Coordinates of C-alpha atoms in Angstrom, one line a residue:
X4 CA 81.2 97.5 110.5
X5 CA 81.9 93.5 109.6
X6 CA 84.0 93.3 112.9
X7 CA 81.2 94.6 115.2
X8 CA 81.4 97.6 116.9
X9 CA 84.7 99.7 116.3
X10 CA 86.7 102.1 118.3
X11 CA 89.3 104.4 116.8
X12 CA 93.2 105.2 117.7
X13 CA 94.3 108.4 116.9
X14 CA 98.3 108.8 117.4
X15 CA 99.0 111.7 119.7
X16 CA 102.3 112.4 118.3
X17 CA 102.1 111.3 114.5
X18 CA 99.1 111.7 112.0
X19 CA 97.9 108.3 111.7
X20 CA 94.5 107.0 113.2
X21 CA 93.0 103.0 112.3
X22 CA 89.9 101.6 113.8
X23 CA 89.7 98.6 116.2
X24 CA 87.4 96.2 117.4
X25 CA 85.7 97.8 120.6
X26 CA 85.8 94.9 122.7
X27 CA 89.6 94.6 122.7
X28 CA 91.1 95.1 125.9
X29 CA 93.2 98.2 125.7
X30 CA 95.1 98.1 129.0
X31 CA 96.5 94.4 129.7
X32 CA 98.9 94.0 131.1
X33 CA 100.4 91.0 129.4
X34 CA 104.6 90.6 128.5
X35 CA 103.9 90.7 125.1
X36 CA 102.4 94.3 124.8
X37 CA 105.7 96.0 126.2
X38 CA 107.0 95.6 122.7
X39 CA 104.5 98.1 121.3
X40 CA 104.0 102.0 122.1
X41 CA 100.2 100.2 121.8
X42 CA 98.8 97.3 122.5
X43 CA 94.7 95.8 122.0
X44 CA 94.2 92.4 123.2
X45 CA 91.0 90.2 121.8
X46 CA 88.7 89.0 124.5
X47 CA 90.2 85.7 125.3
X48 CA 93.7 86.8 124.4
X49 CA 92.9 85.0 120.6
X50 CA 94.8 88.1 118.8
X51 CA 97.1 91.0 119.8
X52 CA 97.1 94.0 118.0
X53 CA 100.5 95.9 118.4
X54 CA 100.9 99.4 116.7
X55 CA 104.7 100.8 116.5
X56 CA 105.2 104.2 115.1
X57 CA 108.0 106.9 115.2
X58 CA 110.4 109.0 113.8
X59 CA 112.8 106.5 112.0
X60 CA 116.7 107.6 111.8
X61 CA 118.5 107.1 108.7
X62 CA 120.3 104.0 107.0
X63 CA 123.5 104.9 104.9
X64 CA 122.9 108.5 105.3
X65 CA 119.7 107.9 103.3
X66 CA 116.2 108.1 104.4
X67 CA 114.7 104.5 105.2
X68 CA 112.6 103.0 102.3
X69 CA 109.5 100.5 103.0
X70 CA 112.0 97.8 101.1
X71 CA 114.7 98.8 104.0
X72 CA 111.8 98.3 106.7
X73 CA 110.7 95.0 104.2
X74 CA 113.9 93.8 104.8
X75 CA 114.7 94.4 108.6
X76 CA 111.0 93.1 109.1
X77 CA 112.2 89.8 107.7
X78 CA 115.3 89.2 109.3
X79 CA 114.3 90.3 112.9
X80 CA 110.9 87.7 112.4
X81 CA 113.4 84.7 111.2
X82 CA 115.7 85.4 114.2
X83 CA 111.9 84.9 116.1
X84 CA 111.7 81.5 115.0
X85 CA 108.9 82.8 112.4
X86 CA 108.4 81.7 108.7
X87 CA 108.0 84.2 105.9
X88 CA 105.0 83.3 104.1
X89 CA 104.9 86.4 102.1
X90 CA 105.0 90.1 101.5
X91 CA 103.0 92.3 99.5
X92 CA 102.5 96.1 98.6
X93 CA 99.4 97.4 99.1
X94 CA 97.9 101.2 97.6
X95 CA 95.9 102.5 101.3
X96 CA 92.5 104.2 101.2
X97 CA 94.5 107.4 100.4
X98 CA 96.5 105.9 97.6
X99 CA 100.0 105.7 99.4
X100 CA 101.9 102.7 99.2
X101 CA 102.2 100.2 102.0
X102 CA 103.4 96.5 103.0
X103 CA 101.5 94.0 104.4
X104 CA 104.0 91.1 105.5
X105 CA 102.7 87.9 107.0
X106 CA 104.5 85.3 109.1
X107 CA 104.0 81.9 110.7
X108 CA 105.3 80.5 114.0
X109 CA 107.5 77.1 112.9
X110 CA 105.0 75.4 115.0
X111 CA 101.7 76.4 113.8
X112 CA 100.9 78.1 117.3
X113 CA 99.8 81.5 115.3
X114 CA 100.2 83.7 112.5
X115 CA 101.3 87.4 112.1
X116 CA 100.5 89.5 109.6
X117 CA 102.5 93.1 109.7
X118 CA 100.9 96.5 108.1
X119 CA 104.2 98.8 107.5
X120 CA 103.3 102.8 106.0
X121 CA 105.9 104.9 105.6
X122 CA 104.9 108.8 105.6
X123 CA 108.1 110.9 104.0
X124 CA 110.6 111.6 105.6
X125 CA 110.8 109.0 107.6
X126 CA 107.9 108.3 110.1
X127 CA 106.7 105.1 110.2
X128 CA 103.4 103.0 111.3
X129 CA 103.3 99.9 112.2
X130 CA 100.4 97.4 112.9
X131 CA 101.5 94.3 114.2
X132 CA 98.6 91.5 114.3
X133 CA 99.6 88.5 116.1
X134 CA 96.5 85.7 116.0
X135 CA 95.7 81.7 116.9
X136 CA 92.7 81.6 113.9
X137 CA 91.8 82.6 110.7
X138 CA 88.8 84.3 111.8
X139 CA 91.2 86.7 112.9
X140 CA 92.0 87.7 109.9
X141 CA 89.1 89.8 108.6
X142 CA 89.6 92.4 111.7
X143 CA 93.4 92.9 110.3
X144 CA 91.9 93.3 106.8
X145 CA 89.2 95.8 108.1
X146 CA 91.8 97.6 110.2
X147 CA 94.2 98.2 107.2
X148 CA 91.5 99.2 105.1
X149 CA 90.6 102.2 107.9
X150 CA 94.0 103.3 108.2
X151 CA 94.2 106.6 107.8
X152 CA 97.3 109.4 107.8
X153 CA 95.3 112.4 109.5
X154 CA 95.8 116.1 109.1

């Protein structure tokens, strides 16, 4: 692959798999993963990779739609102290729609870029990629491209 050697997650309890970098440390024990049901950390600690994913409830006695999870995305990163730099829908590998959101920290200090699929009804996938460089951002890119919503 263009991010080196790969190694795949495959959700026990939804149907969504995505591949990783191999080298990234799947058991640290750092603050920051407790946040995620998941967490990868890059050798070095240069990116975290964060997945979130479960059975969402409902939001006015409706379903939850990727603009609902667009917009609580948004105000849960400004009350972070992050900057919205932008969001855009996406068509997977698959041709479902999906959101890839990107933030900044006010100071510089890293980026996050956010990869939200929503599979009907309600069960979502999230990828969050926190990262200090821009090099970074190819393994998000390839990682979105291998998402996958498995059988």
């Amino acid at each position: 692959s263009p991010i080196g050697r790969v190694s795949r997650y495959e959700s026990s309890d939804f149907p969504f798999a995505i591949a990783y970098p191999a080298s990234y440390d799947t058991q640290a024990a750092i603050e920051l993963c407790r946040a995620y049901s998941h967490c990868f950390v890059a050798p070095g600690s240069g990116a975290i990779i964060g997945i979130v994913e479960g059975q969402l409830g409902e939001i006015d006695g409706r379903p939850f739609t990727l603009e609902d999870l667009r917009a609580d995305l948004e105000a849960s990163s400004l009350e972070s102290g992050l900057q919205v730099l932008s969001h855009q829908e996406i068509i997977t590998q698959a041709g479902a729609p999906a959101l890839v959101s990107s933030f900044e920290e006010l100071d510089d200090a890293y980026r996050v870029k956010v990869f939200t699929y929503l599979l009907e009804p309600n069960v979502m996938f999230r990828l969050v990629f926190i990262y200090s460089a821009k090099r970074f951002e190819e393994v998000f890119d390839y990682m979105v491209s291998s998402f996958e919503v498995t059988p």
